[in-house]
C-alpha positions as a Markdown table, in Angstrom:
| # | Residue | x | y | z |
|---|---|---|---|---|
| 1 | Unk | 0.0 | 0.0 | 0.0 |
| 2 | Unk | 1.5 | 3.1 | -0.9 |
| 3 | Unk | 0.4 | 6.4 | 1.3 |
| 4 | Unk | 1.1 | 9.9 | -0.4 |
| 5 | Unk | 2.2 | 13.1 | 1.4 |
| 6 | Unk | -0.9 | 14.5 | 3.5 |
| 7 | Unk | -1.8 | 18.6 | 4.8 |
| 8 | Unk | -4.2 | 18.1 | 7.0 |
| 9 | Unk | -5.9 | 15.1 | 8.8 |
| 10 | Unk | -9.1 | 15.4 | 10.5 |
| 11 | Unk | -10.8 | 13.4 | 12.7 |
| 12 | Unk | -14.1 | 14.2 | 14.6 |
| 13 | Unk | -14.2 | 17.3 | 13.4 |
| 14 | Unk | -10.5 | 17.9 | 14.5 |
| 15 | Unk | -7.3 | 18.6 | 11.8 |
| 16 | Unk | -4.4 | 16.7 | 12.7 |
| 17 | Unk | -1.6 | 15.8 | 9.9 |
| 18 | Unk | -2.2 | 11.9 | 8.6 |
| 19 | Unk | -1.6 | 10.1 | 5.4 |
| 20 | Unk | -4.3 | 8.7 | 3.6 |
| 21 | Unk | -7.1 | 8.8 | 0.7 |
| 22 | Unk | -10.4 | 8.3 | -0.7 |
| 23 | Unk | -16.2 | 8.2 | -4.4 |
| 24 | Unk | -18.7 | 10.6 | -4.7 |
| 25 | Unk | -16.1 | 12.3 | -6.9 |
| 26 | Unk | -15.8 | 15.6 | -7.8 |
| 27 | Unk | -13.1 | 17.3 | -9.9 |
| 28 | Unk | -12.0 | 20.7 | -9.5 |
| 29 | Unk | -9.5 | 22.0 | -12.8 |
| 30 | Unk | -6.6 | 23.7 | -10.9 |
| 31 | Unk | -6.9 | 27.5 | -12.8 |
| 32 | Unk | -10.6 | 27.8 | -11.1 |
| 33 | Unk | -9.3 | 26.3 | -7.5 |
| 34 | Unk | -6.2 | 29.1 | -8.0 |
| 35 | Unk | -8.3 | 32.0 | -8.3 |
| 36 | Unk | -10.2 | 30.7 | -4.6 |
| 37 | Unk | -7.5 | 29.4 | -2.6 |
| 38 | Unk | -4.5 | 31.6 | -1.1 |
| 39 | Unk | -3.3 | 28.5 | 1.0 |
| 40 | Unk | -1.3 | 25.5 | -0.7 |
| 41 | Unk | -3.0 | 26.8 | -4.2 |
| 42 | Unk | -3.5 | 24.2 | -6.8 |
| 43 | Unk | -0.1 | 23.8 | -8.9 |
| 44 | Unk | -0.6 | 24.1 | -12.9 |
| 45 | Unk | -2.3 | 21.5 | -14.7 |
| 46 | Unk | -3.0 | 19.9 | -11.8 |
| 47 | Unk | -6.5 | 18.8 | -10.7 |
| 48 | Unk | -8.7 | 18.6 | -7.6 |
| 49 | Unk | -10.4 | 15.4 | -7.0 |
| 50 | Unk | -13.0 | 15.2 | -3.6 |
| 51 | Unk | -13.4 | 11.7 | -2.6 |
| 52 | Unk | -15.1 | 9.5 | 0.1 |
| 53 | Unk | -15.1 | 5.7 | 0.8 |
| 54 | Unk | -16.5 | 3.8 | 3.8 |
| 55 | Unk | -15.5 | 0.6 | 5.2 |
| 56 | Unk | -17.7 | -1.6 | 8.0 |
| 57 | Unk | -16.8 | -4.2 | 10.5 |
| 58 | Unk | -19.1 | -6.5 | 12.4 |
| 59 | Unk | -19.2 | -8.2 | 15.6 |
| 60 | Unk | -21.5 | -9.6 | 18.3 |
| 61 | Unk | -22.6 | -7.2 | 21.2 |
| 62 | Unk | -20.6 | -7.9 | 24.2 |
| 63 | Unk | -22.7 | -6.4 | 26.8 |
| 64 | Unk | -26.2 | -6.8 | 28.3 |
| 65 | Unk | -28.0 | -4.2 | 29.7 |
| 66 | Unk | -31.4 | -4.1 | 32.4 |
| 67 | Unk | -33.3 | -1.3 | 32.7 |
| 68 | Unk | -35.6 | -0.8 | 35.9 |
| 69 | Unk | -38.2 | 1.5 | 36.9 |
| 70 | Unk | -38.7 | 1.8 | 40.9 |
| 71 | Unk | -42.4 | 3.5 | 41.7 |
| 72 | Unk | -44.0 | 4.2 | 44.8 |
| 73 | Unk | -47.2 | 6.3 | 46.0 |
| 74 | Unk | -48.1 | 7.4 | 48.8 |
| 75 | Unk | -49.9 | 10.3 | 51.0 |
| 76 | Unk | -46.8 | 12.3 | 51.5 |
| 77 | Unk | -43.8 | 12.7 | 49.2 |
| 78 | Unk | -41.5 | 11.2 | 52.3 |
| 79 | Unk | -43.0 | 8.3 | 51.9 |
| 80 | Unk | -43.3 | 7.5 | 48.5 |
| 81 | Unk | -39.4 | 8.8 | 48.4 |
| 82 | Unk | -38.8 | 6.2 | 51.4 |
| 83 | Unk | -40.7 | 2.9 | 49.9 |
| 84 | Unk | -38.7 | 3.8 | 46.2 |
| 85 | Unk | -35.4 | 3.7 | 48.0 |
| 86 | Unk | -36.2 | 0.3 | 49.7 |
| 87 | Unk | -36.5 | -0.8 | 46.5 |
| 88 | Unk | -33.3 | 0.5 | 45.0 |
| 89 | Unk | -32.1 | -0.8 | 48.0 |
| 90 | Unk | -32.8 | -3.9 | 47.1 |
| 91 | Unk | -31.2 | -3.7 | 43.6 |
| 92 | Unk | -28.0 | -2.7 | 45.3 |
| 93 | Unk | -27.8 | -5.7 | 47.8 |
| 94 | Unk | -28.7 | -8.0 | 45.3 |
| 95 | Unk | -26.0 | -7.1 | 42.5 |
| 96 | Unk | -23.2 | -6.6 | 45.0 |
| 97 | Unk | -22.9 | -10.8 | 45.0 |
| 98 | Unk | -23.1 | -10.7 | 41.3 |
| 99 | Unk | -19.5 | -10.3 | 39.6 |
| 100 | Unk | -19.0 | -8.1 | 36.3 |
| 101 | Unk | -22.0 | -6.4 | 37.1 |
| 102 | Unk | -22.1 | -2.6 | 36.5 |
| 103 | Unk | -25.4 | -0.8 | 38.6 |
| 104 | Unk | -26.3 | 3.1 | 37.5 |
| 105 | Unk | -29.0 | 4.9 | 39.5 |
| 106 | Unk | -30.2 | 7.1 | 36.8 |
| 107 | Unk | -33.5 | 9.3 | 36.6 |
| 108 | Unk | -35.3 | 9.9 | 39.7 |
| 109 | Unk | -38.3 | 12.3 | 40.0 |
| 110 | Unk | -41.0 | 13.1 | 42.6 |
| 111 | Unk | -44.9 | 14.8 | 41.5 |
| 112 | Unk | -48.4 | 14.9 | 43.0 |
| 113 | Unk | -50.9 | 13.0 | 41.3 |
| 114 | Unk | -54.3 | 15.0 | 41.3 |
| 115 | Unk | -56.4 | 12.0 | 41.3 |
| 116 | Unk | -59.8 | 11.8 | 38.9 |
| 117 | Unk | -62.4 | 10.9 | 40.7 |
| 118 | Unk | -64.2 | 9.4 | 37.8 |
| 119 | Unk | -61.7 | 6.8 | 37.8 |
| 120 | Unk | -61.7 | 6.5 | 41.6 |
| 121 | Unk | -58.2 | 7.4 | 41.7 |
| 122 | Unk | -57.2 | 9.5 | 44.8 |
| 123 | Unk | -54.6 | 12.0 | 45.3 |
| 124 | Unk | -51.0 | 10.9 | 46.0 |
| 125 | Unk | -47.9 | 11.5 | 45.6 |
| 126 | Unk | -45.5 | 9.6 | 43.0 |
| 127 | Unk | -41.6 | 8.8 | 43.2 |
| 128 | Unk | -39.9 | 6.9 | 40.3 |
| 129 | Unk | -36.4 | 6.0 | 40.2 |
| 130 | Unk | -34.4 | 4.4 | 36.9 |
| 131 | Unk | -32.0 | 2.0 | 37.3 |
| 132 | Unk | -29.5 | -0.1 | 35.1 |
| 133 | Unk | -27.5 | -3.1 | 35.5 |
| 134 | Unk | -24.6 | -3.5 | 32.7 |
| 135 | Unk | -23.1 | -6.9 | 32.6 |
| 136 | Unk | -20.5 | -8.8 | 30.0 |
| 137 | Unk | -22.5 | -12.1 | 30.5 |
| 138 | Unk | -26.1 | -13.0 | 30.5 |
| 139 | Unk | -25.5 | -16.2 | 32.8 |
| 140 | Unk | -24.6 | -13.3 | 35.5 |
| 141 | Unk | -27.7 | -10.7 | 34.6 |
| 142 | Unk | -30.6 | -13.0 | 33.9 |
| 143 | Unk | -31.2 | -14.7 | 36.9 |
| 144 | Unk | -31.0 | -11.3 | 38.9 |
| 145 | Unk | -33.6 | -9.5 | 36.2 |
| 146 | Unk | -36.1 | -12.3 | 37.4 |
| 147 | Unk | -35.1 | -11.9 | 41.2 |
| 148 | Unk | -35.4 | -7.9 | 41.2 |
| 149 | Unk | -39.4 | -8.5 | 38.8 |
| 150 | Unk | -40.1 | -11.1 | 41.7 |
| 151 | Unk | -39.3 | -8.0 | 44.0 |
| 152 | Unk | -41.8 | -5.5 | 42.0 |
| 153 | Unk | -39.3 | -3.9 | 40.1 |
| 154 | Unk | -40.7 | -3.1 | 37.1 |
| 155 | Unk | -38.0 | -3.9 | 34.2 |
| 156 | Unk | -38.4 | -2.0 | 31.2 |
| 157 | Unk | -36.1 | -2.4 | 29.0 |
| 158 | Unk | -33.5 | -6.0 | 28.3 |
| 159 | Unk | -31.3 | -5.3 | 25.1 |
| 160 | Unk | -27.5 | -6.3 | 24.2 |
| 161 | Unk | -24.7 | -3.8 | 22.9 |
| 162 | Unk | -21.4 | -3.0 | 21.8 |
| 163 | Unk | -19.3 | -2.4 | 25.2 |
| 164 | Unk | -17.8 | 1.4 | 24.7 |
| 165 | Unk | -14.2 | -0.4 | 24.2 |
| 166 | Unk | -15.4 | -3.1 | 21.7 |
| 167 | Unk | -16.8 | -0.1 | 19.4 |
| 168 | Unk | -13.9 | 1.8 | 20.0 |
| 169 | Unk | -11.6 | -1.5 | 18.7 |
| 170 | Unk | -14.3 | -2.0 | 15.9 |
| 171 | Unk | -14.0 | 1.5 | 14.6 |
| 172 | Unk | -10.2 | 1.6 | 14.5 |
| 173 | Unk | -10.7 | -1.6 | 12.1 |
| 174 | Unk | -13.3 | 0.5 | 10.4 |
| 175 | Unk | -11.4 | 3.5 | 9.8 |
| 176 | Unk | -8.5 | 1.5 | 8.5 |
| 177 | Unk | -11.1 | 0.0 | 5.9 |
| 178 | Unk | -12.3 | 3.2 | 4.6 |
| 179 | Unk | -8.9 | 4.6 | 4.2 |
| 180 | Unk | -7.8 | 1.4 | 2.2 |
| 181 | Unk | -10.4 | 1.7 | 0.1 |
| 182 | Unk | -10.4 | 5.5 | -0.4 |
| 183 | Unk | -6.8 | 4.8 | -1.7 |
| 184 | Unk | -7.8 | 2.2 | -3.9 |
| 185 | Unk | -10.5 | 4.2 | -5.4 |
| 186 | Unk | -8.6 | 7.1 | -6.0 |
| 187 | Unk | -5.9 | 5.4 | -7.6 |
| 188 | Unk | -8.4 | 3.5 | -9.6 |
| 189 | Unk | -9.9 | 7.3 | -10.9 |
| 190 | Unk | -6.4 | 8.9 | -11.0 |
| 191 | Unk | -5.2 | 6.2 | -13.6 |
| 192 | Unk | -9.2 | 6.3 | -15.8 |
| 193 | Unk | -8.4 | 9.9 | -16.3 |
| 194 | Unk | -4.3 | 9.6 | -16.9 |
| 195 | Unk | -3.5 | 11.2 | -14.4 |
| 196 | Unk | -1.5 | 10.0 | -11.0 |
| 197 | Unk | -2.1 | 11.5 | -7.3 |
| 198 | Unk | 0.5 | 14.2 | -6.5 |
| 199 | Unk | -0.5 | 14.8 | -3.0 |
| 200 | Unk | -3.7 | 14.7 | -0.5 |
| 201 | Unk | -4.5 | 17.9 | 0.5 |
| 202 | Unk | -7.3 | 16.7 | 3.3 |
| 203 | Unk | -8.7 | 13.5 | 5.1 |
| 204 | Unk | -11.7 | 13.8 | 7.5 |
| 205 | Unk | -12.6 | 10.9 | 9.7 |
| 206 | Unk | -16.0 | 10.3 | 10.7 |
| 207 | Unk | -17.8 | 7.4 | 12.4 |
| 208 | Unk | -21.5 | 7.0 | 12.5 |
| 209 | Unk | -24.3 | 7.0 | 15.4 |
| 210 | Unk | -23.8 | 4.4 | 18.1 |
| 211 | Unk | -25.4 | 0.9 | 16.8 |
| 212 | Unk | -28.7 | 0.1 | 17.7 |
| 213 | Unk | -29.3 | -1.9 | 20.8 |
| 214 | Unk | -31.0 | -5.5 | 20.1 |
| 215 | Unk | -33.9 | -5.8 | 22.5 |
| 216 | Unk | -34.8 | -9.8 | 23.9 |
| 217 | Unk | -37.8 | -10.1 | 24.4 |
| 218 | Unk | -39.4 | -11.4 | 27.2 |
| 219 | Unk | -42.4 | -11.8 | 29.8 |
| 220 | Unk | -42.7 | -10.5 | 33.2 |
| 221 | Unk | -41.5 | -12.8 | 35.9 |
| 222 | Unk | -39.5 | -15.0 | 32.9 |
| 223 | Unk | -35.6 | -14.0 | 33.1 |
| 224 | Unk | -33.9 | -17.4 | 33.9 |
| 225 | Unk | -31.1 | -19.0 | 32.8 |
| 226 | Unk | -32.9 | -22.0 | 31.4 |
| 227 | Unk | -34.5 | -19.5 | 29.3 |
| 228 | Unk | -33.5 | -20.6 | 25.7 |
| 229 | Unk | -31.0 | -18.4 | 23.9 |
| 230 | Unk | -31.1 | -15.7 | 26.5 |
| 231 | Unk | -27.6 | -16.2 | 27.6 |
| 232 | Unk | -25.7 | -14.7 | 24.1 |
| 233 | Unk | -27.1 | -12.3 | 21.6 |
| 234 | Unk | -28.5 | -13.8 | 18.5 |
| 235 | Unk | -27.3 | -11.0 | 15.8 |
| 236 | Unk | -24.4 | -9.1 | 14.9 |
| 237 | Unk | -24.0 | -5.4 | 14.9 |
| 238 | Unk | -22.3 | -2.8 | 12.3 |
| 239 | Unk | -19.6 | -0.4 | 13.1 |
| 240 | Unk | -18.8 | 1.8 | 10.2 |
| 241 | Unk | -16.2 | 4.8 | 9.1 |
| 242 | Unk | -16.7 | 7.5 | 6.6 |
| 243 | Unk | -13.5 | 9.1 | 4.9 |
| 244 | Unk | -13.3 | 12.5 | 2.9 |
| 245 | Unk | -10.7 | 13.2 | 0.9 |
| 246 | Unk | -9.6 | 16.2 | -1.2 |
| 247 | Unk | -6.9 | 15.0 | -3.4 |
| 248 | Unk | -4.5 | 16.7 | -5.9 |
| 249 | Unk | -4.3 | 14.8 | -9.4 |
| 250 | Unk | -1.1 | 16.0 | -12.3 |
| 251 | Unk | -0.7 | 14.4 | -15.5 |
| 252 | Unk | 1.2 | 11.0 | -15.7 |
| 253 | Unk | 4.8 | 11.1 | -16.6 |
């Protein structure tokens, strides 16, 4: 692979120098670029090419994740407060004999519930509290999602994900892709229009939204490990790069 002399590098939205290259092609004749640009100008009879090439990776999710929802009412804010954290409580000393298991108290609100009498619903007061349990292996998470439902924690939400360092290892191989095939393809269209790449004159980096979670499905009170295929995710997830290019092409010879 050969790599040609780069100006500027940029990577989430930052300009660092890097060597690389990159379709959607667009070609700039020098004289018009010239007239434009007072930095690194365009030599003569040289011309601008604008490239950009992606490249993808996949791999299974590594992590699963439980959401909960802790709600009280009661008369008095203190004491819908107080029976929510027994519950949380609950969640705590319960995971703290689990290993690899990551807990986040997250949201947590209190509000006053008018009632509607037409429904025969009375005044009280309402606390809710989030909480999510992070763990590497279902044979760890499972049997404590059908523990903490047993305890009247509502769960809310069961779904498996890249780990924050397995996407960060997936789009390094990602970015490596797009930039391999950004050179390819611009040495492909360099040598259709007899020309040859002189120099790169930028390369931006980007890599897309976070991949999609992958929900499992499953009924209140079921979280087990005998459940069938609940222990590993069943699909594999995307990781892709974008690269743009700008590249300066001069006649061959």
């Amino acid at each position: 692979m050969t790599f040609y002399p780069l100006t500027t590098f940029a990577r989430h939205g930052l300009r660092i120098a890097l060597p690389g290259m990159l379709v959607a092609a667009t070609l700039h004749p020098a004289g018009g670029m010239a007239q434009t640009q007072s930095v690194n100008p365009v030599p003569p009879n040289a011309t601008e090419l604008d490239l950009s090439a992606s490249g993808t990776v996949q791999a299974q999710p590594d992590e699963l994740t439980a959401t909960f929802m802790a709600e009280a009412r009661a008369d008095t804010a203190a004491s819908a407060q107080a029976q929510v954290n027994a519950l949380v409580g609950k969640v705590t000393a319960a995971s703290a004999h689990a290993s690899g298991l990551t807990l986040n108290a997250e949201s947590y609100f209190v509000h006053h519930d008018d009632g509607d009498p037409r429904q025969n619903r009375r005044p009280q007061w309402v606390a809710r509290q989030s909480i999510r349990l992070t763990a590497t292996d279902g044979k760890v998470l499972l049997p404590l999602v059908g523990q903490l439902q047993a305890d009247n924690l509502a769960l809310t939400r069961l779904d498996w994900s890249l780990s924050r360092e397995k996407r960060a290892e997936l789009t390094r191989r990602a970015e490596t892709l797009a930039l391999q095939d950004m050179q390819q393809r611009a040495q492909a269209a360099a040598s259709t229009l007899k020309l040859t790449v002189a120099s790169i004159r930028t390369v931006t980096l980007e890599d897309q939204n976070m991949p999609r979670p992958m929900p499992m499905m499953m009924m209140a009170r079921a979280a087990s490990v005998d459940m069938p295929g609940a222990e590993a995710p069943t699909g594999m997830q995307d990781v892709t790069a974008t690269v743009r290019a700008t590249l300066i092409l001069k006649p061959a010879g």
